Amino acid sequence: MSHEAYRRAAGADPRDAEYRAFADATGLLLSAKETGHSDLKKLIAAIHANRELWGALASDCADARNRLPETTRAQIIALSRWVEAYSSDVMRRGETVEPLIDINRIIMEGLAVRAPAA
C-alpha cells in the first residue's frame, strides 16, 4: 500500500482503514512464510508492503497535526524503525517473518477494540 493510498483510506474511518491495511500486509507475510526464502519474489513483495505500511504510519505519527498522544506516536515510530531493521534481517540474514506477523497481529487486536458507547 502506498503512502498516498494509506492517507486516502484513513480519511473515512481511520481505525477500519488501518485494520484493513494491517490485514492486507499480514496476509502477504503469512503467504510468504509458507514458502520461506524459496520464493524470493513473494517474500520481497510482502516485506515491501509491510515496510510501506509502517513507513506511512511513522510519517503520520511524525505530523504535528496527529491527535494521538505524543507518547503513543513516539512508540509507533519506534516500532516502525524496528520493523525496518528487522525486515532487513529477514532479507539479508534469512530470519523468519514470524515476528513481523506477530507485531502486526498485536496492532490489529488493538485496532479491533472499540470503546463502549457513552
mmCIF file of N, CA and C in Angstrom:
data_model
loop_
_atom_site.group_PDB
_atom_site.id
_atom_site.type_symbol
_atom_site.label_atom_id
_atom_site.label_comp_id
_atom_site.label_asym_id
_atom_site.label_seq_id
_atom_site.Cartn_x
_atom_site.Cartn_y
_atom_site.Cartn_z
ATOM 1 N N MET A 1 0.855 -1.176 0.000
ATOM 2 C CA MET A 1 0.000 0.000 0.000
ATOM 3 C C MET A 1 0.893 1.229 0.000
ATOM 4 N N SER A 2 0.624 2.144 -0.899
ATOM 5 C CA SER A 2 1.434 3.347 -0.962
ATOM 6 C C SER A 2 1.041 4.296 0.166
ATOM 7 N N HIS A 3 1.935 5.218 0.422
ATOM 8 C CA HIS A 3 1.681 6.231 1.449
ATOM 9 C C HIS A 3 0.399 6.997 1.127
ATOM 10 N N GLU A 4 0.229 7.376 -0.128
ATOM 11 C CA GLU A 4 -0.970 8.131 -0.526
ATOM 12 C C GLU A 4 -2.233 7.294 -0.375
ATOM 13 N N ALA A 5 -2.165 6.020 -0.728
ATOM 14 C CA ALA A 5 -3.330 5.137 -0.577
ATOM 15 C C ALA A 5 -3.717 5.018 0.892
ATOM 16 N N TYR A 6 -2.711 4.931 1.760
ATOM 17 C CA TYR A 6 -2.983 4.868 3.197
ATOM 18 C C TYR A 6 -3.703 6.136 3.647
ATOM 19 N N ARG A 7 -3.216 7.281 3.218
ATOM 20 C CA ARG A 7 -3.837 8.543 3.630
ATOM 21 C C ARG A 7 -5.284 8.652 3.134
ATOM 22 N N ARG A 8 -5.544 8.232 1.899
ATOM 23 C CA ARG A 8 -6.910 8.285 1.372
ATOM 24 C C ARG A 8 -7.813 7.352 2.162
ATOM 25 N N ALA A 9 -7.339 6.147 2.433
ATOM 26 C CA ALA A 9 -8.138 5.168 3.171
ATOM 27 C C ALA A 9 -8.378 5.648 4.595
ATOM 28 N N ALA A 10 -7.400 6.302 5.176
ATOM 29 C CA ALA A 10 -7.524 6.755 6.551
ATOM 30 C C ALA A 10 -8.510 7.911 6.687
ATOM 31 N N GLY A 11 -8.901 8.534 5.581
ATOM 32 C CA GLY A 11 -9.821 9.668 5.637
ATOM 33 C C GLY A 11 -11.221 9.293 6.073
ATOM 34 N N ALA A 12 -11.701 8.111 5.752
ATOM 35 C CA ALA A 12 -13.075 7.718 6.064
ATOM 36 C C ALA A 12 -13.190 7.276 7.526
ATOM 37 N N ASP A 13 -12.723 6.127 7.854
ATOM 38 C CA ASP A 13 -12.750 5.613 9.224
ATOM 39 C C ASP A 13 -11.356 5.087 9.519
ATOM 40 N N PRO A 14 -10.512 5.893 10.132
ATOM 41 C CA PRO A 14 -9.101 5.539 10.275
ATOM 42 C C PRO A 14 -8.836 4.177 10.918
ATOM 43 N N ARG A 15 -9.574 3.833 11.958
ATOM 44 C CA ARG A 15 -9.331 2.535 12.609
ATOM 45 C C ARG A 15 -9.607 1.381 11.658
ATOM 46 N N ASP A 16 -10.724 1.457 10.939
ATOM 47 C CA ASP A 16 -11.064 0.395 9.998
ATOM 48 C C ASP A 16 -10.067 0.335 8.849
ATOM 49 N N ALA A 17 -9.683 1.497 8.351
ATOM 50 C CA ALA A 17 -8.721 1.545 7.247
ATOM 51 C C ALA A 17 -7.371 0.985 7.688
ATOM 52 N N GLU A 18 -6.947 1.349 8.884
ATOM 53 C CA GLU A 18 -5.675 0.842 9.387
ATOM 54 C C GLU A 18 -5.750 -0.662 9.625
ATOM 55 N N TYR A 19 -6.865 -1.131 10.154
ATOM 56 C CA TYR A 19 -7.031 -2.573 10.367
ATOM 57 C C TYR A 19 -6.932 -3.310 9.026
ATOM 58 N N ARG A 20 -7.621 -2.798 8.013
ATOM 59 C CA ARG A 20 -7.581 -3.436 6.686
ATOM 60 C C ARG A 20 -6.168 -3.422 6.115
ATOM 61 N N ALA A 21 -5.462 -2.328 6.298
ATOM 62 C CA ALA A 21 -4.089 -2.237 5.791
ATOM 63 C C ALA A 21 -3.194 -3.262 6.487
ATOM 64 N N PHE A 22 -3.364 -3.398 7.801
ATOM 65 C CA PHE A 22 -2.585 -4.402 8.525
ATOM 66 C C PHE A 22 -2.985 -5.813 8.119
ATOM 67 N N ALA A 23 -4.270 -6.034 7.899
ATOM 68 C CA ALA A 23 -4.730 -7.360 7.473
ATOM 69 C C ALA A 23 -4.128 -7.713 6.113
ATOM 70 N N ASP A 24 -4.097 -6.761 5.202
ATOM 71 C CA ASP A 24 -3.522 -6.999 3.876
ATOM 72 C C ASP A 24 -2.028 -7.321 3.975
ATOM 73 N N ALA A 25 -1.294 -6.498 4.712
ATOM 74 C CA ALA A 25 0.151 -6.709 4.850
ATOM 75 C C ALA A 25 0.445 -8.028 5.557
ATOM 76 N N THR A 26 -0.335 -8.332 6.584
ATOM 77 C CA THR A 26 -0.127 -9.567 7.331
ATOM 78 C C THR A 26 -0.444 -10.780 6.470
ATOM 79 N N GLY A 27 -1.470 -10.681 5.654
ATOM 80 C CA GLY A 27 -1.795 -11.769 4.732
ATOM 81 C C GLY A 27 -0.647 -12.053 3.774
ATOM 82 N N LEU A 28 -0.015 -11.013 3.279
ATOM 83 C CA LEU A 28 1.139 -11.194 2.392
ATOM 84 C C LEU A 28 2.301 -11.850 3.137
ATOM 85 N N LEU A 29 2.520 -11.420 4.374
ATOM 86 C CA LEU A 29 3.591 -12.021 5.175
ATOM 87 C C LEU A 29 3.312 -13.498 5.471
ATOM 88 N N LEU A 30 2.052 -13.805 5.772
ATOM 89 C CA LEU A 30 1.685 -15.203 6.033
ATOM 90 C C LEU A 30 1.906 -16.063 4.791
ATOM 91 N N SER A 31 1.541 -15.545 3.649
ATOM 92 C CA SER A 31 1.741 -16.267 2.403
ATOM 93 C C SER A 31 3.237 -16.482 2.137
ATOM 94 N N ALA A 32 4.030 -15.448 2.387
ATOM 95 C CA ALA A 32 5.476 -15.552 2.189
ATOM 96 C C ALA A 32 6.094 -16.519 3.192
ATOM 97 N N LYS A 33 5.526 -16.591 4.381
ATOM 98 C CA LYS A 33 6.039 -17.507 5.408
ATOM 99 C C LYS A 33 5.908 -18.962 4.947
ATOM 100 N N GLU A 34 4.829 -19.261 4.246
ATOM 101 C CA GLU A 34 4.593 -20.628 3.778
ATOM 102 C C GLU A 34 5.710 -21.115 2.862
ATOM 103 N N THR A 35 6.206 -20.245 2.002
ATOM 104 C CA THR A 35 7.248 -20.657 1.065
ATOM 105 C C THR A 35 8.642 -20.290 1.548
ATOM 106 N N GLY A 36 8.697 -19.442 2.586
ATOM 107 C CA GLY A 36 10.001 -19.041 3.108
ATOM 108 C C GLY A 36 10.827 -18.311 2.067
ATOM 109 N N HIS A 37 12.112 -18.524 2.137
ATOM 110 C CA HIS A 37 13.016 -17.832 1.223
ATOM 111 C C HIS A 37 13.112 -18.524 -0.138
ATOM 112 N N SER A 38 12.344 -19.610 -0.322
ATOM 113 C CA SER A 38 12.389 -20.298 -1.623
ATOM 114 C C SER A 38 11.659 -19.506 -2.712
ATOM 115 N N ASP A 39 10.703 -18.670 -2.331
ATOM 116 C CA ASP A 39 10.021 -17.798 -3.294
ATOM 117 C C ASP A 39 10.386 -16.354 -2.944
ATOM 118 N N LEU A 40 11.551 -15.962 -3.416
ATOM 119 C CA LEU A 40 12.097 -14.655 -3.065
ATOM 120 C C LEU A 40 11.213 -13.507 -3.534
ATOM 121 N N LYS A 41 10.588 -13.655 -4.684
ATOM 122 C CA LYS A 41 9.718 -12.589 -5.206
ATOM 123 C C LYS A 41 8.545 -12.340 -4.256
ATOM 124 N N LYS A 42 7.927 -13.403 -3.772
ATOM 125 C CA LYS A 42 6.803 -13.271 -2.839
ATOM 126 C C LYS A 42 7.268 -12.650 -1.523
ATOM 127 N N LEU A 43 8.435 -13.072 -1.049
ATOM 128 C CA LEU A 43 8.978 -12.536 0.200
ATOM 129 C C LEU A 43 9.280 -11.045 0.069
ATOM 130 N N ILE A 44 9.911 -10.669 -1.023
ATOM 131 C CA ILE A 44 10.244 -9.255 -1.238
ATOM 132 C C ILE A 44 8.973 -8.409 -1.287
ATOM 133 N N ALA A 45 7.950 -8.896 -1.992
ATOM 134 C CA ALA A 45 6.690 -8.144 -2.094
ATOM 135 C C ALA A 45 6.038 -7.981 -0.724
ATOM 136 N N ALA A 46 6.063 -9.025 0.079
ATOM 137 C CA ALA A 46 5.456 -8.959 1.413
ATOM 138 C C ALA A 46 6.218 -7.996 2.323
ATOM 139 N N ILE A 47 7.527 -8.099 2.307
ATOM 140 C CA ILE A 47 8.354 -7.206 3.126
ATOM 141 C C ILE A 47 8.164 -5.757 2.678
ATOM 142 N N HIS A 48 8.127 -5.542 1.385
ATOM 143 C CA HIS A 48 7.949 -4.178 0.864
ATOM 144 C C HIS A 48 6.600 -3.594 1.302
ATOM 145 N N ALA A 49 5.530 -4.366 1.158
ATOM 146 C CA ALA A 49 4.199 -3.877 1.546
ATOM 147 C C ALA A 49 4.157 -3.548 3.035
ATOM 148 N N ASN A 50 4.757 -4.398 3.840
ATOM 149 C CA ASN A 50 4.755 -4.158 5.281
ATOM 150 C C ASN A 50 5.586 -2.923 5.645
ATOM 151 N N ARG A 51 6.731 -2.765 4.989
ATOM 152 C CA ARG A 51 7.555 -1.572 5.225
ATOM 153 C C ARG A 51 6.814 -0.308 4.813
ATOM 154 N N GLU A 52 6.111 -0.366 3.692
ATOM 155 C CA GLU A 52 5.337 0.791 3.229
ATOM 156 C C GLU A 52 4.275 1.179 4.266
ATOM 157 N N LEU A 53 3.582 0.185 4.782
ATOM 158 C CA LEU A 53 2.554 0.439 5.793
ATOM 159 C C LEU A 53 3.155 1.102 7.023
ATOM 160 N N TRP A 54 4.209 0.496 7.549
ATOM 161 C CA TRP A 54 4.824 1.055 8.755
ATOM 162 C C TRP A 54 5.455 2.419 8.489
ATOM 163 N N GLY A 55 5.988 2.617 7.310
ATOM 164 C CA GLY A 55 6.535 3.926 6.959
ATOM 165 C C GLY A 55 5.451 4.995 6.913
ATOM 166 N N ALA A 56 4.292 4.634 6.370
ATOM 167 C CA ALA A 56 3.162 5.573 6.323
ATOM 168 C C ALA A 56 2.688 5.903 7.733
ATOM 169 N N LEU A 57 2.639 4.889 8.588
ATOM 170 C CA LEU A 57 2.230 5.138 9.981
ATOM 171 C C LEU A 57 3.216 6.060 10.683
ATOM 172 N N ALA A 58 4.502 5.801 10.491
ATOM 173 C CA ALA A 58 5.517 6.642 11.132
ATOM 174 C C ALA A 58 5.422 8.078 10.627
ATOM 175 N N SER A 59 5.232 8.227 9.337
ATOM 176 C CA SER A 59 5.105 9.561 8.764
ATOM 177 C C SER A 59 3.881 10.282 9.339
ATOM 178 N N ASP A 60 2.779 9.559 9.438
ATOM 179 C CA ASP A 60 1.561 10.136 10.005
ATOM 180 C C ASP A 60 1.779 10.537 11.467
ATOM 181 N N CYS A 61 2.485 9.698 12.207
ATOM 182 C CA CYS A 61 2.732 9.996 13.628
ATOM 183 C C CYS A 61 3.726 11.139 13.818
ATOM 184 N N ALA A 62 4.574 11.374 12.834
ATOM 185 C CA ALA A 62 5.529 12.477 12.917
ATOM 186 C C ALA A 62 4.870 13.822 12.623
ATOM 187 N N ASP A 63 3.689 13.793 12.053
ATOM 188 C CA ASP A 63 2.956 15.013 11.722
ATOM 189 C C ASP A 63 2.392 15.628 13.002
ATOM 190 N N ALA A 64 2.677 16.884 13.223
ATOM 191 C CA ALA A 64 2.229 17.582 14.433
ATOM 192 C C ALA A 64 0.707 17.648 14.531
ATOM 193 N N ARG A 65 0.008 17.486 13.414
ATOM 194 C CA ARG A 65 -1.454 17.529 13.439
ATOM 195 C C ARG A 65 -2.076 16.227 13.919
ATOM 196 N N ASN A 66 -1.270 15.176 14.052
ATOM 197 C CA ASN A 66 -1.771 13.888 14.528
ATOM 198 C C ASN A 66 -2.277 14.057 15.954
ATOM 199 N N ARG A 67 -3.480 13.539 16.226
ATOM 200 C CA ARG A 67 -4.119 13.759 17.525
ATOM 201 C C ARG A 67 -3.826 12.674 18.554
ATOM 202 N N LEU A 68 -3.046 11.677 18.191
ATOM 203 C CA LEU A 68 -2.675 10.678 19.190
ATOM 204 C C LEU A 68 -1.768 11.318 20.231
ATOM 205 N N PRO A 69 -1.761 10.774 21.438
ATOM 206 C CA PRO A 69 -0.830 11.299 22.454
ATOM 207 C C PRO A 69 0.618 11.180 21.955
ATOM 208 N N GLU A 70 1.435 12.131 22.341
ATOM 209 C CA GLU A 70 2.820 12.174 21.881
ATOM 210 C C GLU A 70 3.568 10.874 22.202
ATOM 211 N N THR A 71 3.324 10.313 23.359
ATOM 212 C CA THR A 71 3.994 9.069 23.744
ATOM 213 C C THR A 71 3.600 7.924 22.808
ATOM 214 N N THR A 72 2.337 7.832 22.476
ATOM 215 C CA THR A 72 1.858 6.785 21.569
ATOM 216 C C THR A 72 2.477 6.970 20.191
ATOM 217 N N ARG A 73 2.523 8.196 19.735
ATOM 218 C CA ARG A 73 3.133 8.473 18.434
ATOM 219 C C ARG A 73 4.597 8.065 18.421
ATOM 220 N N ALA A 74 5.297 8.378 19.500
ATOM 221 C CA ALA A 74 6.727 8.014 19.588
ATOM 222 C C ALA A 74 6.902 6.496 19.592
ATOM 223 N N GLN A 75 6.002 5.795 20.259
ATOM 224 C CA GLN A 75 6.085 4.334 20.299
ATOM 225 C C GLN A 75 5.836 3.726 18.919
ATOM 226 N N ILE A 76 4.893 4.267 18.185
ATOM 227 C CA ILE A 76 4.617 3.769 16.832
ATOM 228 C C ILE A 76 5.819 4.029 15.923
ATOM 229 N N ILE A 77 6.422 5.194 16.049
ATOM 230 C CA ILE A 77 7.611 5.498 15.258
ATOM 231 C C ILE A 77 8.741 4.542 15.615
ATOM 232 N N ALA A 78 8.913 4.249 16.899
ATOM 233 C CA ALA A 78 9.948 3.302 17.325
ATOM 234 C C ALA A 78 9.671 1.904 16.762
ATOM 235 N N LEU A 79 8.416 1.479 16.792
ATOM 236 C CA LEU A 79 8.067 0.184 16.203
ATOM 237 C C LEU A 79 8.357 0.171 14.708
ATOM 238 N N SER A 80 8.072 1.266 14.044
ATOM 239 C CA SER A 80 8.338 1.366 12.618
ATOM 240 C C SER A 80 9.833 1.203 12.333
ATOM 241 N N ARG A 81 10.647 1.792 13.158
ATOM 242 C CA ARG A 81 12.099 1.661 12.982
ATOM 243 C C ARG A 81 12.533 0.220 13.207
ATOM 244 N N TRP A 82 11.937 -0.445 14.190
ATOM 245 C CA TRP A 82 12.256 -1.851 14.432
ATOM 246 C C TRP A 82 11.832 -2.708 13.233
ATOM 247 N N VAL A 83 10.623 -2.459 12.712
ATOM 248 C CA VAL A 83 10.137 -3.205 11.546
ATOM 249 C C VAL A 83 11.111 -3.032 10.379
ATOM 250 N N GLU A 84 11.566 -1.838 10.154
ATOM 251 C CA GLU A 84 12.518 -1.574 9.076
ATOM 252 C C GLU A 84 13.805 -2.366 9.282
ATOM 253 N N ALA A 85 14.345 -2.309 10.481
ATOM 254 C CA ALA A 85 15.605 -3.012 10.761
ATOM 255 C C ALA A 85 15.425 -4.529 10.683
ATOM 256 N N TYR A 86 14.357 -5.038 11.273
ATOM 257 C CA TYR A 86 14.156 -6.481 11.266
ATOM 258 C C TYR A 86 13.863 -6.986 9.854
ATOM 259 N N SER A 87 13.159 -6.203 9.070
ATOM 260 C CA SER A 87 12.892 -6.579 7.686
ATOM 261 C C SER A 87 14.197 -6.764 6.915
ATOM 262 N N SER A 88 15.164 -5.929 7.196
ATOM 263 C CA SER A 88 16.478 -6.089 6.580
ATOM 264 C C SER A 88 17.123 -7.392 7.022
ATOM 265 N N ASP A 89 16.948 -7.759 8.292
ATOM 266 C CA ASP A 89 17.468 -9.038 8.782
ATOM 267 C C ASP A 89 16.813 -10.217 8.068
ATOM 268 N N VAL A 90 15.530 -10.098 7.794
ATOM 269 C CA VAL A 90 14.832 -11.161 7.066
ATOM 270 C C VAL A 90 15.472 -11.331 5.686
ATOM 271 N N MET A 91 15.707 -10.231 5.016
ATOM 272 C CA MET A 91 16.228 -10.298 3.658
ATOM 273 C C MET A 91 17.712 -10.664 3.622
ATOM 274 N N ARG A 92 18.494 -10.143 4.524
ATOM 275 C CA ARG A 92 19.944 -10.350 4.471
ATOM 276 C C ARG A 92 20.414 -11.603 5.208
ATOM 277 N N ARG A 93 19.752 -11.903 6.322
ATOM 278 C CA ARG A 93 20.238 -12.993 7.172
ATOM 279 C C ARG A 93 19.326 -14.210 7.183
ATOM 280 N N GLY A 94 18.231 -14.134 6.446
ATOM 281 C CA GLY A 94 17.331 -15.275 6.379
ATOM 282 C C GLY A 94 16.461 -15.476 7.599
ATOM 283 N N GLU A 95 16.274 -14.415 8.394
ATOM 284 C CA GLU A 95 15.406 -14.515 9.571
ATOM 285 C C GLU A 95 13.969 -14.795 9.135
ATOM 286 N N THR A 96 13.177 -15.331 10.044
ATOM 287 C CA THR A 96 11.772 -15.626 9.772
ATOM 288 C C THR A 96 10.924 -14.356 9.824
ATOM 289 N N VAL A 97 9.817 -14.364 9.099
ATOM 290 C CA VAL A 97 8.902 -13.218 9.124
ATOM 291 C C VAL A 97 7.956 -13.269 10.321
ATOM 292 N N GLU A 98 8.016 -14.332 11.091
ATOM 293 C CA GLU A 98 7.082 -14.522 12.208
ATOM 294 C C GLU A 98 6.992 -13.316 13.160
ATOM 295 N N PRO A 99 8.109 -12.712 13.591
ATOM 296 C CA PRO A 99 7.979 -11.541 14.471
ATOM 297 C C PRO A 99 7.236 -10.371 13.814
ATOM 298 N N LEU A 100 7.377 -10.205 12.512
ATOM 299 C CA LEU A 100 6.644 -9.147 11.816
ATOM 300 C C LEU A 100 5.148 -9.451 11.824
ATOM 301 N N ILE A 101 4.804 -10.712 11.619
ATOM 302 C CA ILE A 101 3.402 -11.131 11.671
ATOM 303 C C ILE A 101 2.849 -10.909 13.069
ATOM 304 N N ASP A 102 3.631 -11.290 14.075
ATOM 305 C CA ASP A 102 3.188 -11.135 15.469
ATOM 306 C C ASP A 102 2.899 -9.681 15.818
ATOM 307 N N ILE A 103 3.802 -8.777 15.461
ATOM 308 C CA ILE A 103 3.599 -7.373 15.816
ATOM 309 C C ILE A 103 2.397 -6.803 15.065
ATOM 310 N N ASN A 104 2.218 -7.198 13.813
ATOM 311 C CA ASN A 104 1.048 -6.733 13.064
ATOM 312 C C ASN A 104 -0.237 -7.231 13.714
ATOM 313 N N ARG A 105 -0.247 -8.482 14.137
ATOM 314 C CA ARG A 105 -1.452 -9.032 14.779
ATOM 315 C C ARG A 105 -1.759 -8.316 16.094
ATOM 316 N N ILE A 106 -0.748 -7.981 16.842
ATOM 317 C CA ILE A 106 -0.960 -7.240 18.095
ATOM 318 C C ILE A 106 -1.595 -5.885 17.794
ATOM 319 N N ILE A 107 -1.088 -5.207 16.789
ATOM 320 C CA ILE A 107 -1.660 -3.908 16.400
ATOM 321 C C ILE A 107 -3.103 -4.093 15.942
ATOM 322 N N MET A 108 -3.362 -5.134 15.169
ATOM 323 C CA MET A 108 -4.725 -5.400 14.691
ATOM 324 C C MET A 108 -5.673 -5.654 15.862
ATOM 325 N N GLU A 109 -5.212 -6.369 16.868
ATOM 326 C CA GLU A 109 -6.053 -6.605 18.051
ATOM 327 C C GLU A 109 -6.412 -5.295 18.727
ATOM 328 N N GLY A 110 -5.429 -4.404 18.826
ATOM 329 C CA GLY A 110 -5.688 -3.086 19.420
ATOM 330 C C GLY A 110 -6.654 -2.260 18.596
ATOM 331 N N LEU A 111 -6.521 -2.334 17.287
ATOM 332 C CA LEU A 111 -7.420 -1.579 16.417
ATOM 333 C C LEU A 111 -8.845 -2.141 16.449
ATOM 334 N N ALA A 112 -8.979 -3.424 16.723
ATOM 335 C CA ALA A 112 -10.298 -4.065 16.730
ATOM 336 C C ALA A 112 -11.096 -3.713 17.981
ATOM 337 N N VAL A 113 -10.433 -3.297 19.051
ATOM 338 C CA VAL A 113 -11.117 -2.949 20.285
ATOM 339 C C VAL A 113 -11.853 -1.633 20.099
ATOM 340 N N ARG A 114 -13.107 -1.641 20.427
ATOM 341 C CA ARG A 114 -13.922 -0.433 20.315
ATOM 342 C C ARG A 114 -14.282 0.071 21.705
ATOM 343 N N ALA A 115 -14.239 1.369 21.869
ATOM 344 C CA ALA A 115 -14.640 1.976 23.138
ATOM 345 C C ALA A 115 -16.142 1.807 23.309
ATOM 346 N N PRO A 116 -16.593 1.555 24.545
ATOM 347 C CA PRO A 116 -18.039 1.431 24.769
ATOM 348 C C PRO A 116 -18.754 2.742 24.466
ATOM 349 N N ALA A 117 -19.969 2.638 23.959
ATOM 350 C CA ALA A 117 -20.766 3.832 23.644
ATOM 351 C C ALA A 117 -21.104 4.573 24.923
ATOM 352 N N ALA A 118 -21.088 5.882 24.832
ATOM 353 C CA ALA A 118 -21.351 6.710 26.015
ATOM 354 C C ALA A 118 -22.829 6.791 26.301
#
